[in-house]
Tab-separated table of C-alpha atoms in Angstrom:
chain	number	residue	atom	x	y	z
A	1	MET	CA	0.181	-0.325	-0.096
A	2	GLU	CA	1.351	3.545	-0.930
A	3	THR	CA	0.633	6.480	1.232
A	4	VAL	CA	-0.198	9.262	-1.217
A	5	SER	CA	-0.578	11.627	1.449
A	6	THR	CA	-1.758	12.960	5.166
A	7	TRP	CA	-2.874	15.411	7.028
A	8	LYS	CA	-2.695	16.462	10.955
A	9	ALA	CA	-6.700	16.781	11.512
A	10	CYS	CA	-8.621	17.528	14.767
A	11	GLY	CA	-5.807	15.654	16.728
A	12	GLY	CA	-5.679	12.873	14.136
A	13	THR	CA	-4.571	11.829	10.400
A	14	GLN	CA	-6.455	12.000	7.675
A	15	GLY	CA	-4.748	10.311	4.783
A	16	VAL	CA	-5.427	8.894	1.512
A	17	TYR	CA	-3.717	5.678	-0.491
A	18	ARG	CA	-3.297	3.687	-2.762
A	19	HIS	CA	-2.988	-0.252	-3.454
A	20	ALA	CA	-3.320	-2.788	-6.449
A	21	SER	CA	-6.322	-4.261	-6.184
A	22	SER	CA	-6.976	-7.745	-7.295
A	23	ALA	CA	-11.079	-7.252	-7.561
A	24	THR	CA	-10.891	-4.273	-9.837
A	25	GLY	CA	-7.412	-5.393	-11.524
A	26	THR	CA	-6.433	-1.659	-11.176
A	27	ASP	CA	-4.970	0.746	-8.683
A	28	MET	CA	-7.566	1.887	-6.324
A	29	THR	CA	-7.067	5.195	-4.016
A	30	PHE	CA	-9.427	5.408	-0.969
A	31	ALA	CA	-9.241	8.061	2.263
A	32	VAL	CA	-9.351	7.174	6.000
A	33	TYR	CA	-9.398	9.186	8.736
A	34	VAL	CA	-8.258	7.888	11.838
A	35	PRO	CA	-8.711	10.311	15.366
A	36	PRO	CA	-6.378	10.733	18.155
A	37	HIS	CA	-6.051	7.350	20.317
A	38	GLU	CA	-4.421	5.396	22.513
A	39	LYS	CA	-1.724	3.069	21.617
A	40	GLY	CA	-2.703	-0.002	21.052
A	41	ALA	CA	-6.389	0.916	20.813
A	42	LYS	CA	-8.652	-0.683	18.366
A	43	LEU	CA	-11.119	1.457	16.815
A	44	PRO	CA	-14.464	1.434	15.386
A	45	VAL	CA	-15.143	2.034	11.742
A	46	LEU	CA	-17.594	3.972	9.951
A	47	TRP	CA	-17.766	3.303	5.905
A	48	TYR	CA	-18.763	5.965	3.593
A	49	LEU	CA	-19.856	5.497	-0.184
A	50	SER	CA	-19.932	8.279	-2.513
A	51	GLY	CA	-22.441	8.741	-5.149
A	52	LEU	CA	-22.064	9.218	-8.744
A	53	THR	CA	-19.291	11.388	-10.514
A	54	CYS	CA	-17.563	11.580	-7.087
A	55	THR	CA	-13.831	10.034	-5.822
A	56	HIS	CA	-13.117	9.634	-2.222
A	57	ALA	CA	-11.952	13.416	-2.185
A	58	ASN	CA	-15.715	14.721	-2.076
A	59	VAL	CA	-16.064	13.693	1.447
A	60	MET	CA	-13.030	14.263	2.564
A	61	GLU	CA	-12.890	17.741	1.510
A	62	LYS	CA	-16.619	18.786	1.582
A	63	GLY	CA	-18.438	16.427	4.330
A	64	GLU	CA	-17.194	17.969	7.842
A	65	TYR	CA	-17.215	14.500	9.403
A	66	ARG	CA	-13.408	14.648	11.174
A	67	ALA	CA	-14.206	16.756	14.179
A	68	ALA	CA	-17.660	14.257	15.093
A	69	CYS	CA	-15.123	11.267	14.828
A	70	ALA	CA	-12.440	12.557	16.668
A	71	GLU	CA	-15.075	13.161	19.599
A	72	LYS	CA	-16.389	9.708	19.395
A	73	GLY	CA	-13.245	7.751	18.202
A	74	ILE	CA	-14.318	6.482	14.827
A	75	ILE	CA	-12.443	5.352	11.649
A	76	PHE	CA	-13.800	6.928	8.624
A	77	VAL	CA	-13.049	4.975	5.424
A	78	ALA	CA	-14.140	6.511	2.157
A	79	PRO	CA	-13.091	4.460	-0.729
A	80	ASP	CA	-13.310	5.441	-4.477
A	81	THR	CA	-16.412	4.790	-6.468
A	82	SER	CA	-15.476	2.504	-9.473
A	83	PRO	CA	-12.188	1.339	-11.019
A	84	ARG	CA	-10.240	3.977	-12.909
A	85	GLY	CA	-6.957	4.021	-15.233
A	86	GLU	CA	-6.053	2.654	-18.740
A	87	GLY	CA	-8.127	-0.284	-20.008
A	88	VAL	CA	-11.066	0.362	-17.406
A	89	PRO	CA	-14.426	0.887	-19.801
A	90	ASP	CA	-15.921	3.631	-19.512
A	91	LYS	CA	-19.029	5.315	-21.301
A	92	ASP	CA	-19.162	9.072	-21.936
A	93	GLN	CA	-21.912	10.330	-19.784
A	94	TYR	CA	-21.741	11.025	-16.057
A	95	ASP	CA	-24.241	8.062	-14.582
A	96	LEU	CA	-22.216	4.843	-16.623
A	97	GLY	CA	-19.097	3.678	-16.388
A	98	THR	CA	-16.262	5.722	-14.086
A	99	GLY	CA	-17.739	7.122	-11.254
A	100	ALA	CA	-20.752	5.072	-11.327
A	101	SER	CA	-20.387	1.378	-10.560
A	102	PHE	CA	-23.542	1.547	-8.753
A	103	TYR	CA	-21.077	-0.933	-6.296
A	104	VAL	CA	-22.075	-4.013	-8.078
A	105	ASP	CA	-19.980	-6.956	-9.591
A	106	ALA	CA	-20.516	-6.750	-12.894
A	107	THR	CA	-21.150	-10.059	-15.300
A	108	GLU	CA	-21.324	-8.256	-18.460
A	109	ALA	CA	-18.274	-7.706	-20.917
A	110	PRO	CA	-16.630	-5.753	-20.966
A	111	TRP	CA	-17.536	-4.314	-17.537
A	112	SER	CA	-17.133	-7.655	-15.738
A	113	LYS	CA	-13.069	-7.472	-15.925
A	114	HIS	CA	-12.706	-4.346	-13.875
A	115	TYR	CA	-16.455	-3.327	-12.227
A	116	ARG	CA	-16.384	-6.110	-9.406
A	117	MET	CA	-17.014	-3.000	-6.450
A	118	ARG	CA	-19.027	-5.186	-4.491
A	119	THR	CA	-16.251	-7.578	-3.774
A	120	TYR	CA	-13.829	-4.576	-3.273
A	121	ILE	CA	-16.145	-2.958	-0.606
A	122	GLU	CA	-17.165	-6.297	1.053
A	123	GLU	CA	-14.272	-8.158	0.958
A	124	GLU	CA	-10.862	-6.863	-0.433
A	125	LEU	CA	-10.925	-3.228	1.342
A	126	PRO	CA	-11.840	-4.729	4.888
A	127	GLU	CA	-9.158	-7.177	4.972
A	128	LEU	CA	-6.384	-4.692	3.758
A	129	LEU	CA	-7.797	-2.334	6.554
A	130	ALA	CA	-7.437	-5.115	9.119
A	131	GLU	CA	-4.074	-5.370	8.142
A	132	ILE	CA	-2.870	-1.815	8.246
A	133	PHE	CA	-5.273	0.507	10.696
A	134	PRO	CA	-6.264	-0.198	13.823
A	135	VAL	CA	-9.621	-0.902	13.437
A	136	ASP	CA	-12.030	-2.997	15.611
A	137	MET	CA	-13.870	-5.338	12.436
A	138	ARG	CA	-16.446	-6.373	15.108
A	139	ARG	CA	-17.952	-3.033	15.269
A	140	GLN	CA	-18.635	-1.517	11.558
A	141	SER	CA	-21.485	0.679	10.419
A	142	ILE	CA	-21.887	1.939	6.975
A	143	MET	CA	-23.589	5.077	5.118
A	144	GLY	CA	-23.502	6.681	1.711
A	145	HIS	CA	-25.291	9.656	-0.391
A	146	SER	CA	-27.152	9.174	-3.329
A	147	MET	CA	-25.653	6.421	-5.291
A	148	GLY	CA	-23.566	5.717	-2.436
A	149	GLY	CA	-26.523	5.674	-0.412
A	150	HIS	CA	-27.958	3.006	-2.507
A	151	GLY	CA	-24.627	0.934	-1.873
A	152	ALA	CA	-24.560	1.531	2.022
A	153	LEU	CA	-28.089	0.263	2.298
A	154	THR	CA	-27.600	-2.869	-0.143
A	155	VAL	CA	-24.486	-3.771	0.970
A	156	GLY	CA	-25.624	-3.346	5.064
A	157	LEU	CA	-28.993	-5.220	3.905
A	158	ARG	CA	-26.292	-8.011	2.443
A	159	ASN	CA	-24.217	-8.124	5.604
A	160	THR	CA	-26.770	-7.286	8.608
A	161	ALA	CA	-24.283	-9.288	11.042
A	162	ARG	CA	-21.385	-7.638	9.993
A	163	TYR	CA	-23.086	-3.492	10.420
A	164	ARG	CA	-24.347	-2.346	13.591
A	165	SER	CA	-25.820	0.474	11.633
A	166	ILE	CA	-26.942	1.686	8.298
A	167	SER	CA	-27.827	5.424	7.141
A	168	ALA	CA	-28.011	7.146	3.534
A	169	PHE	CA	-28.315	10.710	2.381
A	170	SER	CA	-30.696	11.051	-0.508
A	171	PRO	CA	-30.353	7.570	-1.676
A	172	ILE	CA	-31.344	5.840	-4.449
A	173	VAL	CA	-33.449	3.509	-2.911
A	174	SER	CA	-34.965	1.438	-5.797
A	175	PRO	CA	-32.707	1.005	-8.829
A	176	LEU	CA	-35.306	-1.272	-10.355
A	177	ALA	CA	-37.617	1.008	-10.407
A	178	CYS	CA	-35.562	4.590	-11.548
A	179	PRO	CA	-33.960	5.521	-14.357
A	180	TRP	CA	-30.589	5.757	-13.594
A	181	GLY	CA	-30.662	2.207	-11.538
A	182	GLN	CA	-32.723	0.441	-14.799
A	183	ALA	CA	-29.853	2.267	-17.472
A	184	ALA	CA	-26.671	0.741	-15.134
A	185	LEU	CA	-27.920	-2.368	-14.023
A	186	SER	CA	-29.036	-3.445	-17.435
A	187	LEU	CA	-25.466	-2.367	-18.817
A	188	TYR	CA	-23.601	-4.589	-16.073
A	189	LEU	CA	-25.863	-7.444	-15.214
A	190	GLY	CA	-27.626	-7.550	-18.662
A	191	GLU	CA	-31.291	-7.733	-19.418
A	192	ASN	CA	-32.671	-10.142	-16.533
A	193	GLU	CA	-34.269	-8.268	-14.167
A	194	ALA	CA	-34.208	-11.468	-11.561
A	195	ASN	CA	-30.333	-10.663	-11.450
A	196	TRP	CA	-30.852	-7.235	-10.254
A	197	ARG	CA	-32.398	-7.919	-7.010
A	198	ASP	CA	-29.127	-8.029	-4.608
A	199	TYR	CA	-28.783	-4.694	-5.772
A	200	ASP	CA	-31.918	-3.039	-4.773
A	201	ALA	CA	-32.601	-2.266	-0.960
A	202	CYS	CA	-36.420	-2.301	-1.621
A	203	MET	CA	-36.212	-6.127	-3.066
A	204	LEU	CA	-33.851	-7.364	-0.304
A	205	ILE	CA	-36.194	-6.516	2.159
A	206	ALA	CA	-39.167	-7.898	0.255
A	207	ASP	CA	-36.638	-10.728	0.138
A	208	GLY	CA	-36.167	-11.160	3.963
A	209	ALA	CA	-33.497	-8.696	4.974
A	210	ARG	CA	-33.587	-6.957	7.973
A	211	HIS	CA	-31.919	-4.889	10.084
A	212	GLU	CA	-32.621	-2.845	13.598
A	213	HIS	CA	-30.835	0.199	12.573
A	214	LEU	CA	-31.669	1.933	9.433
A	215	ARG	CA	-31.879	5.659	8.622
A	216	VAL	CA	-32.315	7.607	5.786
A	217	ASP	CA	-32.244	11.637	5.285
A	218	GLN	CA	-33.722	13.018	2.472
A	219	GLY	CA	-34.087	17.068	1.531
A	220	SER	CA	-37.460	17.702	0.592
A	221	ALA	CA	-35.927	20.342	-2.657
A	222	ASP	CA	-33.501	17.613	-4.130
A	223	GLU	CA	-34.213	17.750	-7.783
A	224	PHE	CA	-33.970	13.937	-8.192
A	225	LEU	CA	-36.452	13.033	-5.523
A	226	GLU	CA	-39.388	12.147	-7.300
A	227	GLU	CA	-37.806	10.648	-10.430
A	228	GLN	CA	-34.678	8.502	-9.651
A	229	LEU	CA	-34.550	8.473	-5.895
A	230	LYS	CA	-37.970	7.539	-4.841
A	231	THR	CA	-37.588	7.566	-1.276
A	232	GLY	CA	-41.428	7.233	-0.509
A	233	VAL	CA	-41.164	3.414	-2.224
A	234	LEU	CA	-38.567	2.646	0.676
A	235	ARG	CA	-40.851	4.396	3.341
A	236	ASP	CA	-43.695	1.889	2.002
A	237	VAL	CA	-41.793	-1.330	1.771
A	238	CYS	CA	-40.505	-1.033	5.277
A	239	LYS	CA	-44.112	0.417	6.752
A	240	GLU	CA	-45.581	-2.906	4.871
A	241	LEU	CA	-42.596	-5.475	6.008
A	242	GLY	CA	-42.022	-4.475	9.334
A	243	GLN	CA	-38.318	-3.249	8.552
A	244	PRO	CA	-37.429	-0.465	11.083
A	245	LEU	CA	-36.569	2.745	9.296
A	246	GLU	CA	-36.045	6.201	11.123
A	247	LEU	CA	-36.796	8.374	7.867
A	248	ASN	CA	-35.737	12.476	8.264
A	249	LEU	CA	-37.386	14.826	5.602
A	250	HIS	CA	-35.571	18.142	5.952
A	251	ALA	CA	-37.392	20.840	4.573
A	252	GLY	CA	-35.493	22.999	1.569
A	253	TYR	CA	-32.628	20.818	1.527
A	254	ASP	CA	-31.099	19.907	-1.875
A	255	HIS	CA	-29.014	16.689	-3.210
A	256	SER	CA	-25.404	18.353	-2.823
A	257	TYR	CA	-23.040	18.237	0.139
A	258	TYR	CA	-24.561	21.728	1.646
A	259	PHE	CA	-27.254	19.220	2.717
A	260	ILE	CA	-24.882	16.417	3.416
A	261	SER	CA	-22.369	18.730	5.630
A	262	THR	CA	-25.136	19.894	7.577
A	263	PHE	CA	-25.955	16.761	9.157
A	264	MET	CA	-22.876	14.776	9.217
A	265	ALA	CA	-22.295	14.997	12.695
A	266	ASP	CA	-25.674	14.112	13.428
A	267	HIS	CA	-24.938	10.874	11.661
A	268	VAL	CA	-21.690	9.794	13.023
A	269	HIS	CA	-23.123	10.667	16.571
A	270	TRP	CA	-26.238	8.324	15.898
A	271	HIS	CA	-23.423	5.774	14.347
A	272	ALA	CA	-21.549	6.102	17.408
A	273	ASP	CA	-24.725	5.199	19.824
A	274	ARG	CA	-24.801	1.697	18.183
A	275	LEU	CA	-21.130	1.365	17.551
A	276	GLY	CA	-20.620	1.511	21.638
A	277	ALA	CA	-18.542	4.705	20.919
């Protein structure tokens, strides 16, 4: 693993790192904030998955999580959103290809060679973190924004025993039911929608996935709310099937990091309570 850069922040260390990924067959870059801690301590970890067009840098530079993580003693991990580099297939549009992996393991050529972000997030990167950083892998939570909110919901609901809590800002709650999701999943997974269910939070809940601590925050002025995000679909599925959901609607907030940064500390504290931090 290569250390790209480090900065002192809120008493801890904000770092950016790069490694050769066996899952994606590319170099992958990710950010980790390690708060101040006693030597030998093992700390809980909070994962953050970013949205369309983003990298690790968006939340690192605009998310305003470090003070809350330093206060609660939580390691904050922000992976990239997709593989990048020479030979990685791409589309000349923001919602497909590089920056738009939808956190799937693609099965369709040419995407299947490199677009294996499910394996990267669920298996490879956690193993690397456990080797390098002072993480307590028994205490993990996950969150994300937009496409990354979709990622956090689906990764969390597929691995309910691993994560103490799951939250999302403005998530795509049902890719099967929105244009972004339909375009991406058909491209990466083929046209058989039965193969998409593992990547749709509402379908995972319909198929039996349950988690005690699930939270979504959504702005009422989000320009993508009705066509792409469809928060009401998740609300209705959870109500019908008995899945607990803390849904917070915020008047006047949009899809941007102005919204995320406003409520980021609240999310960190919410996860901290469930992580025992």
